[in-house]
PDB file of C-alpha atoms in Angstrom:
ATOM      1  CA  UNK A  41      21.540  10.659 -37.107  1.00 95.00           C
ATOM      2  CA  UNK A  42      17.924  10.106 -37.876  1.00 98.00           C
ATOM      3  CA  UNK A  43      15.477  13.309 -36.783  1.00 98.00           C
ATOM      4  CA  UNK A  44      11.953  13.488 -36.595  1.00 99.00           C
ATOM      5  CA  UNK A  45      11.241  17.375 -37.295  1.00 98.00           C
ATOM      6  CA  UNK A  46       7.671  18.206 -35.807  1.00 98.00           C
ATOM      7  CA  UNK A  47       6.466  21.544 -37.671  1.00 97.00           C
ATOM      8  CA  UNK A  48       3.576  23.753 -36.980  1.00 93.00           C
ATOM      9  CA  UNK A  49       2.823  24.183 -40.345  1.00 93.00           C
ATOM     10  CA  UNK A  50       4.608  23.131 -43.723  1.00 95.00           C
ATOM     11  CA  UNK A  51       7.739  23.695 -44.041  1.00 94.00           C
ATOM     12  CA  UNK A  52       7.731  23.141 -47.825  1.00 94.00           C
ATOM     13  CA  UNK A  53       7.162  25.359 -49.929  1.00 90.00           C
ATOM     14  CA  UNK A  54       8.934  27.917 -47.886  1.00 87.00           C
ATOM     15  CA  UNK A  55       6.306  31.098 -48.157  1.00 85.00           C
ATOM     16  CA  UNK A  56       7.090  32.555 -45.024  1.00 86.00           C
ATOM     17  CA  UNK A  57      10.058  33.490 -42.206  1.00 78.00           C
ATOM     18  CA  UNK A  58       8.740  30.175 -40.054  1.00 82.00           C
ATOM     19  CA  UNK A  59       8.493  28.055 -42.764  1.00 88.00           C
ATOM     20  CA  UNK A  60      11.678  29.002 -44.204  1.00 91.00           C
ATOM     21  CA  UNK A  61      13.638  28.874 -40.774  1.00 88.00           C
ATOM     22  CA  UNK A  62      12.349  25.093 -41.004  1.00 92.00           C
ATOM     23  CA  UNK A  63      12.885  24.253 -44.788  1.00 94.00           C
ATOM     24  CA  UNK A  64      16.588  25.534 -43.933  1.00 93.00           C
ATOM     25  CA  UNK A  65      17.078  23.317 -41.297  1.00 94.00           C
ATOM     26  CA  UNK A  66      16.126  20.305 -43.233  1.00 96.00           C
ATOM     27  CA  UNK A  67      17.972  20.686 -45.986  1.00 94.00           C
ATOM     28  CA  UNK A  68      21.148  21.330 -44.136  1.00 94.00           C
ATOM     29  CA  UNK A  69      20.442  18.269 -41.724  1.00 96.00           C
ATOM     30  CA  UNK A  70      20.262  16.398 -45.124  1.00 97.00           C
ATOM     31  CA  UNK A  71      22.891  17.906 -46.924  1.00 96.00           C
ATOM     32  CA  UNK A  72      25.334  16.914 -43.783  1.00 96.00           C
ATOM     33  CA  UNK A  73      24.463  13.526 -44.626  1.00 97.00           C
ATOM     34  CA  UNK A  74      21.481  12.787 -41.781  1.00 98.00           C
ATOM     35  CA  UNK A  75      17.924  11.487 -42.263  1.00 98.00           C
ATOM     36  CA  UNK A  76      14.984  13.749 -41.563  1.00 98.00           C
ATOM     37  CA  UNK A  77      11.472  13.062 -41.321  1.00 98.00           C
ATOM     38  CA  UNK A  78       9.045  15.675 -41.400  1.00 98.00           C
ATOM     39  CA  UNK A  79       5.352  15.376 -40.021  1.00 98.00           C
ATOM     40  CA  UNK A  80       3.676  18.694 -39.993  1.00 97.00           C
ATOM     41  CA  UNK A  81       0.267  20.334 -39.368  1.00 96.00           C
ATOM     42  CA  UNK A  82      -2.190  21.910 -41.939  1.00 95.00           C
ATOM     43  CA  UNK A  83      -4.183  24.811 -41.067  1.00 90.00           C
ATOM     44  CA  UNK A  84      -6.845  27.203 -42.681  1.00 90.00           C
ATOM     45  CA  UNK A  85      -3.815  29.964 -42.674  1.00 89.00           C
ATOM     46  CA  UNK A  86      -0.953  27.591 -43.988  1.00 86.00           C
ATOM     47  CA  UNK A  87      -2.154  24.737 -45.650  1.00 92.00           C
ATOM     48  CA  UNK A  88      -0.401  21.916 -47.326  1.00 92.00           C
ATOM     49  CA  UNK A  89       0.271  22.743 -50.793  1.00 91.00           C
ATOM     50  CA  UNK A  90       1.208  19.192 -52.197  1.00 89.00           C
ATOM     51  CA  UNK A  91       1.526  19.992 -55.528  1.00 90.00           C
ATOM     52  CA  UNK A  92       3.967  22.296 -55.062  1.00 93.00           C
ATOM     53  CA  UNK A  93       6.391  20.436 -53.102  1.00 94.00           C
ATOM     54  CA  UNK A  94       9.361  18.921 -54.907  1.00 94.00           C
ATOM     55  CA  UNK A  95       9.501  14.967 -55.286  1.00 95.00           C
ATOM     56  CA  UNK A  96      12.789  14.997 -54.351  1.00 95.00           C
ATOM     57  CA  UNK A  97      11.868  17.091 -51.005  1.00 95.00           C
ATOM     58  CA  UNK A  98       9.261  14.657 -50.751  1.00 95.00           C
ATOM     59  CA  UNK A  99      11.162  11.313 -51.290  1.00 96.00           C
ATOM     60  CA  UNK A 100      13.748  12.554 -48.760  1.00 97.00           C
ATOM     61  CA  UNK A 101      11.784  13.432 -45.908  1.00 98.00           C
ATOM     62  CA  UNK A 102       9.043  11.517 -46.215  1.00 97.00           C
ATOM     63  CA  UNK A 103       6.947  14.482 -45.361  1.00 98.00           C
ATOM     64  CA  UNK A 104       3.098  14.028 -44.025  1.00 97.00           C
ATOM     65  CA  UNK A 105       0.602  16.645 -42.910  1.00 97.00           C
ATOM     66  CA  UNK A 106      -2.493  16.450 -40.562  1.00 97.00           C
ATOM     67  CA  UNK A 107      -5.248  19.071 -41.383  1.00 95.00           C
ATOM     68  CA  UNK A 108      -5.653  20.906 -37.514  1.00 91.00           C
ATOM     69  CA  UNK A 109      -8.570  23.552 -37.834  1.00 84.00           C
ATOM     70  CA  UNK A 110      -6.683  26.250 -35.349  1.00 73.00           C
ATOM     71  CA  UNK A 111      -9.571  28.835 -36.433  1.00 69.00           C
ATOM     72  CA  UNK A 112     -10.225  30.959 -33.094  1.00 60.00           C
ATOM     73  CA  UNK A 113     -13.245  29.513 -31.508  1.00 50.00           C
ATOM     74  CA  UNK A 114     -15.187  31.268 -28.866  1.00 51.00           C
ATOM     75  CA  UNK A 115     -16.408  28.337 -27.220  1.00 43.00           C
ATOM     76  CA  UNK A 116     -13.019  26.699 -27.013  1.00 46.00           C
ATOM     77  CA  UNK A 117     -11.641  29.849 -25.882  1.00 46.00           C
ATOM     78  CA  UNK A 118     -13.717  30.381 -23.257  1.00 42.00           C
ATOM     79  CA  UNK A 119     -13.532  26.432 -21.953  1.00 46.00           C
ATOM     80  CA  UNK A 120      -9.616  26.801 -22.062  1.00 43.00           C
ATOM     81  CA  UNK A 121     -10.356  30.019 -19.562  1.00 44.00           C
ATOM     82  CA  UNK A 122     -11.738  27.626 -17.501  1.00 43.00           C
ATOM     83  CA  UNK A 123      -9.549  24.942 -17.378  1.00 41.00           C
ATOM     84  CA  UNK A 124      -6.367  27.141 -17.323  1.00 43.00           C
ATOM     85  CA  UNK A 125      -5.042  25.661 -20.737  1.00 50.00           C
ATOM     86  CA  UNK A 126      -3.381  28.238 -23.013  1.00 55.00           C
ATOM     87  CA  UNK A 127      -5.729  28.267 -26.329  1.00 57.00           C
ATOM     88  CA  UNK A 128      -2.926  29.447 -28.207  1.00 63.00           C
ATOM     89  CA  UNK A 129      -1.346  26.145 -27.594  1.00 75.00           C
ATOM     90  CA  UNK A 130      -4.213  23.893 -27.112  1.00 75.00           C
ATOM     91  CA  UNK A 131      -5.958  24.964 -30.930  1.00 80.00           C
ATOM     92  CA  UNK A 132      -2.720  23.273 -32.074  1.00 85.00           C
ATOM     93  CA  UNK A 133      -3.387  19.819 -30.490  1.00 91.00           C
ATOM     94  CA  UNK A 134      -5.147  17.470 -32.664  1.00 92.00           C
ATOM     95  CA  UNK A 135      -6.052  13.735 -31.870  1.00 94.00           C
ATOM     96  CA  UNK A 136      -5.492  12.746 -35.698  1.00 96.00           C
ATOM     97  CA  UNK A 137      -1.981  14.454 -35.372  1.00 96.00           C
ATOM     98  CA  UNK A 138      -1.355  12.665 -32.139  1.00 97.00           C
ATOM     99  CA  UNK A 139      -2.327   9.519 -34.092  1.00 97.00           C
ATOM    100  CA  UNK A 140       0.182  10.154 -36.776  1.00 98.00           C
ATOM    101  CA  UNK A 141       2.683  10.773 -34.429  1.00 98.00           C
ATOM    102  CA  UNK A 142       2.360   7.592 -32.647  1.00 98.00           C
ATOM    103  CA  UNK A 143       2.223   5.779 -35.892  1.00 98.00           C
ATOM    104  CA  UNK A 144       5.564   7.203 -37.025  1.00 98.00           C
ATOM    105  CA  UNK A 145       7.316   6.959 -33.556  1.00 98.00           C
ATOM    106  CA  UNK A 146       6.007   2.957 -33.420  1.00 96.00           C
ATOM    107  CA  UNK A 147       7.124   2.472 -36.993  1.00 92.00           C
ATOM    108  CA  UNK A 148      10.956   4.009 -36.807  1.00 94.00           C
ATOM    109  CA  UNK A 149      13.726   4.617 -34.434  1.00 96.00           C
ATOM    110  CA  UNK A 150      14.882   8.425 -34.295  1.00 98.00           C
ATOM    111  CA  UNK A 151      17.834   9.885 -32.470  1.00 98.00           C
ATOM    112  CA  UNK A 152      16.209  13.546 -31.988  1.00 98.00           C
ATOM    113  CA  UNK A 153      12.817  14.600 -31.588  1.00 98.00           C
ATOM    114  CA  UNK A 154      12.746  18.195 -33.155  1.00 98.00           C
ATOM    115  CA  UNK A 155       9.863  20.423 -31.855  1.00 97.00           C
ATOM    116  CA  UNK A 156       9.596  23.369 -33.988  1.00 94.00           C
ATOM    117  CA  UNK A 157       8.359  26.079 -32.148  1.00 87.00           C
ATOM    118  CA  UNK A 158       6.544  26.157 -28.796  1.00 87.00           C
ATOM    119  CA  UNK A 159       3.252  25.588 -30.633  1.00 88.00           C
ATOM    120  CA  UNK A 160       4.236  21.289 -31.005  1.00 94.00           C
ATOM    121  CA  UNK A 161       4.943  21.352 -27.028  1.00 93.00           C
ATOM    122  CA  UNK A 162       1.363  19.946 -26.251  1.00 93.00           C
ATOM    123  CA  UNK A 163       2.560  16.599 -28.038  1.00 96.00           C
ATOM    124  CA  UNK A 164       5.605  16.281 -25.728  1.00 96.00           C
ATOM    125  CA  UNK A 165       3.621  13.592 -23.731  1.00 95.00           C
ATOM    126  CA  UNK A 166       3.199  11.376 -26.632  1.00 97.00           C
ATOM    127  CA  UNK A 167       6.809  11.550 -27.652  1.00 98.00           C
ATOM    128  CA  UNK A 168       7.553  10.289 -24.281  1.00 98.00           C
ATOM    129  CA  UNK A 169       5.468   7.582 -24.344  1.00 97.00           C
ATOM    130  CA  UNK A 170       6.590   6.045 -27.777  1.00 98.00           C
ATOM    131  CA  UNK A 171      10.267   6.915 -27.453  1.00 98.00           C
ATOM    132  CA  UNK A 172      13.445   7.596 -25.738  1.00 97.00           C
ATOM    133  CA  UNK A 173      14.906   9.796 -27.900  1.00 98.00           C
ATOM    134  CA  UNK A 174      15.954  13.398 -26.558  1.00 98.00           C
ATOM    135  CA  UNK A 175      13.661  16.099 -27.173  1.00 98.00           C
ATOM    136  CA  UNK A 176      14.826  19.431 -28.820  1.00 97.00           C
ATOM    137  CA  UNK A 177      12.598  22.502 -28.947  1.00 94.00           C
ATOM    138  CA  UNK A 178      13.829  25.002 -31.628  1.00 92.00           C
ATOM    139  CA  UNK A 179      12.195  28.151 -30.173  1.00 80.00           C
ATOM    140  CA  UNK A 180      11.654  30.931 -33.425  1.00 72.00           C
ATOM    141  CA  UNK A 181      10.302  33.346 -31.256  1.00 65.00           C
ATOM    142  CA  UNK A 182       9.652  34.266 -27.292  1.00 59.00           C
ATOM    143  CA  UNK A 183       6.062  33.592 -27.739  1.00 60.00           C
ATOM    144  CA  UNK A 184       5.060  35.306 -24.679  1.00 51.00           C
ATOM    145  CA  UNK A 185       6.909  38.548 -25.720  1.00 59.00           C
ATOM    146  CA  UNK A 186       4.930  37.999 -28.835  1.00 61.00           C
ATOM    147  CA  UNK A 187       1.472  37.752 -27.446  1.00 60.00           C
ATOM    148  CA  UNK A 188       2.503  40.705 -24.518  1.00 61.00           C
ATOM    149  CA  UNK A 189       2.996  42.827 -27.620  1.00 63.00           C
ATOM    150  CA  UNK A 190      -0.147  42.190 -29.167  1.00 59.00           C
ATOM    151  CA  UNK A 191      -1.739  42.760 -25.990  1.00 53.00           C
ATOM    152  CA  UNK A 192       0.016  46.500 -25.768  1.00 61.00           C
ATOM    153  CA  UNK A 193      -1.601  47.083 -29.004  1.00 57.00           C
ATOM    154  CA  UNK A 194      -5.115  45.754 -28.530  1.00 58.00           C
ATOM    155  CA  UNK A 195      -7.302  48.849 -28.684  1.00 67.00           C
ATOM    156  CA  UNK A 196     -10.445  46.786 -27.446  1.00 63.00           C
ATOM    157  CA  UNK A 197     -10.209  47.279 -23.750  1.00 66.00           C
ATOM    158  CA  UNK A 198     -12.239  43.844 -22.865  1.00 63.00           C
ATOM    159  CA  UNK A 199     -10.081  42.118 -24.871  1.00 65.00           C
ATOM    160  CA  UNK A 200      -6.859  43.611 -23.590  1.00 67.00           C
ATOM    161  CA  UNK A 201      -7.112  41.849 -20.010  1.00 67.00           C
ATOM    162  CA  UNK A 202      -7.391  38.383 -22.229  1.00 68.00           C
ATOM    163  CA  UNK A 203      -4.514  39.452 -23.980  1.00 69.00           C
ATOM    164  CA  UNK A 204      -2.444  39.707 -21.257  1.00 73.00           C
ATOM    165  CA  UNK A 205      -3.748  36.715 -19.418  1.00 72.00           C
ATOM    166  CA  UNK A 206      -2.442  34.620 -22.431  1.00 72.00           C
ATOM    167  CA  UNK A 207       0.996  36.176 -22.385  1.00 73.00           C
ATOM    168  CA  UNK A 208       1.182  35.072 -18.828  1.00 75.00           C
ATOM    169  CA  UNK A 209       0.254  31.562 -19.653  1.00 76.00           C
ATOM    170  CA  UNK A 210       2.781  31.574 -22.098  1.00 76.00           C
ATOM    171  CA  UNK A 211       5.457  32.612 -20.055  1.00 79.00           C
ATOM    172  CA  UNK A 212       4.524  29.976 -17.395  1.00 82.00           C
ATOM    173  CA  UNK A 213       4.376  27.298 -20.180  1.00 79.00           C
ATOM    174  CA  UNK A 214       7.638  28.144 -21.454  1.00 84.00           C
ATOM    175  CA  UNK A 215       9.230  27.648 -18.082  1.00 82.00           C
ATOM    176  CA  UNK A 216       7.552  24.394 -17.682  1.00 87.00           C
ATOM    177  CA  UNK A 217       8.440  23.030 -20.962  1.00 88.00           C
ATOM    178  CA  UNK A 218      12.120  23.424 -20.008  1.00 89.00           C
ATOM    179  CA  UNK A 219      11.564  20.680 -17.401  1.00 92.00           C
ATOM    180  CA  UNK A 220      10.182  18.345 -19.862  1.00 93.00           C
ATOM    181  CA  UNK A 221      12.937  18.646 -22.716  1.00 95.00           C
ATOM    182  CA  UNK A 222      16.273  17.863 -23.188  1.00 97.00           C
ATOM    183  CA  UNK A 223      17.549  20.938 -25.107  1.00 95.00           C
ATOM    184  CA  UNK A 224      16.974  24.212 -26.605  1.00 92.00           C
ATOM    185  CA  UNK A 225      17.894  25.299 -30.251  1.00 91.00           C
ATOM    186  CA  UNK A 226      17.236  29.287 -30.260  1.00 86.00           C
ATOM    187  CA  UNK A 227      17.024  31.167 -33.334  1.00 84.00           C
ATOM    188  CA  UNK A 228      18.930  34.192 -32.021  1.00 81.00           C
ATOM    189  CA  UNK A 229      21.597  34.801 -29.033  1.00 84.00           C
ATOM    190  CA  UNK A 230      19.101  36.971 -27.430  1.00 80.00           C
ATOM    191  CA  UNK A 231      16.492  34.358 -27.292  1.00 79.00           C
ATOM    192  CA  UNK A 232      19.261  31.777 -25.809  1.00 83.00           C
ATOM    193  CA  UNK A 233      20.379  34.069 -23.549  1.00 84.00           C
ATOM    194  CA  UNK A 234      16.807  34.163 -22.188  1.00 79.00           C
ATOM    195  CA  UNK A 235      16.378  30.379 -21.965  1.00 81.00           C
ATOM    196  CA  UNK A 236      19.787  30.335 -20.261  1.00 86.00           C
ATOM    197  CA  UNK A 237      18.642  32.646 -17.655  1.00 83.00           C
ATOM    198  CA  UNK A 238      15.922  30.175 -17.132  1.00 78.00           C
ATOM    199  CA  UNK A 239      17.429  27.131 -16.944  1.00 84.00           C
ATOM    200  CA  UNK A 240      21.250  27.146 -17.360  1.00 80.00           C
ATOM    201  CA  UNK A 241      21.849  23.413 -16.463  1.00 89.00           C
ATOM    202  CA  UNK A 242      19.775  22.649 -19.944  1.00 90.00           C
ATOM    203  CA  UNK A 243      22.164  21.909 -23.170  1.00 94.00           C
ATOM    204  CA  UNK A 244      21.416  24.849 -25.223  1.00 90.00           C
ATOM    205  CA  UNK A 245      22.910  26.257 -28.710  1.00 90.00           C
ATOM    206  CA  UNK A 246      22.047  28.929 -31.341  1.00 86.00           C
ATOM    207  CA  UNK A 247      20.557  27.815 -35.081  1.00 83.00           C
ATOM    208  CA  UNK A 248      20.217  31.033 -36.578  1.00 78.00           C
ATOM    209  CA  UNK A 249      17.485  31.586 -39.641  1.00 66.00           C
ATOM    210  CA  UNK A 250      19.931  30.694 -42.736  1.00 58.00           C
TER     211      UNK A 250
END
């Protein structure tokens, strides 16, 4: 099986929980005899540390990163508020990443496209245009729940309503995405139960952190 793994931050070297979860899945698939191609986003918060990537990993995954400036921008946030786009997601979309994805899909055939987290779902439309391979969302968290917790802890009374608005947007987006993908790989049984309650017909499974 040939897998294209699309990551919202570099999975290697694994420096935090999210990158470790992605890296563990990559190495697990490789050890099982599958081919894995990795494309990831490099950000100011999570930059690609090229010099720290083992040569064996580089050769086996053909890992490539595209820099995307995901830094908070008040103007972009206000624009997304007007257009009803979710700023938490839209700042991960980049024309440069889109072009790299098109090149990758145009040059190779894949059996599965694996989206690592909700933050890679802005690229679903491009994936659909350039391949018939099924799309599987690997959900690391229920992102709307994370945003709701941030909203609850927000001390600024002016920011709190906006945080709640983002949380609702994320919840609506999560539901809409289930209609556009072919499967879900949840990281926990509780997350899996949540997704099954929303879309029982969609193929789903649990792929734990380790």
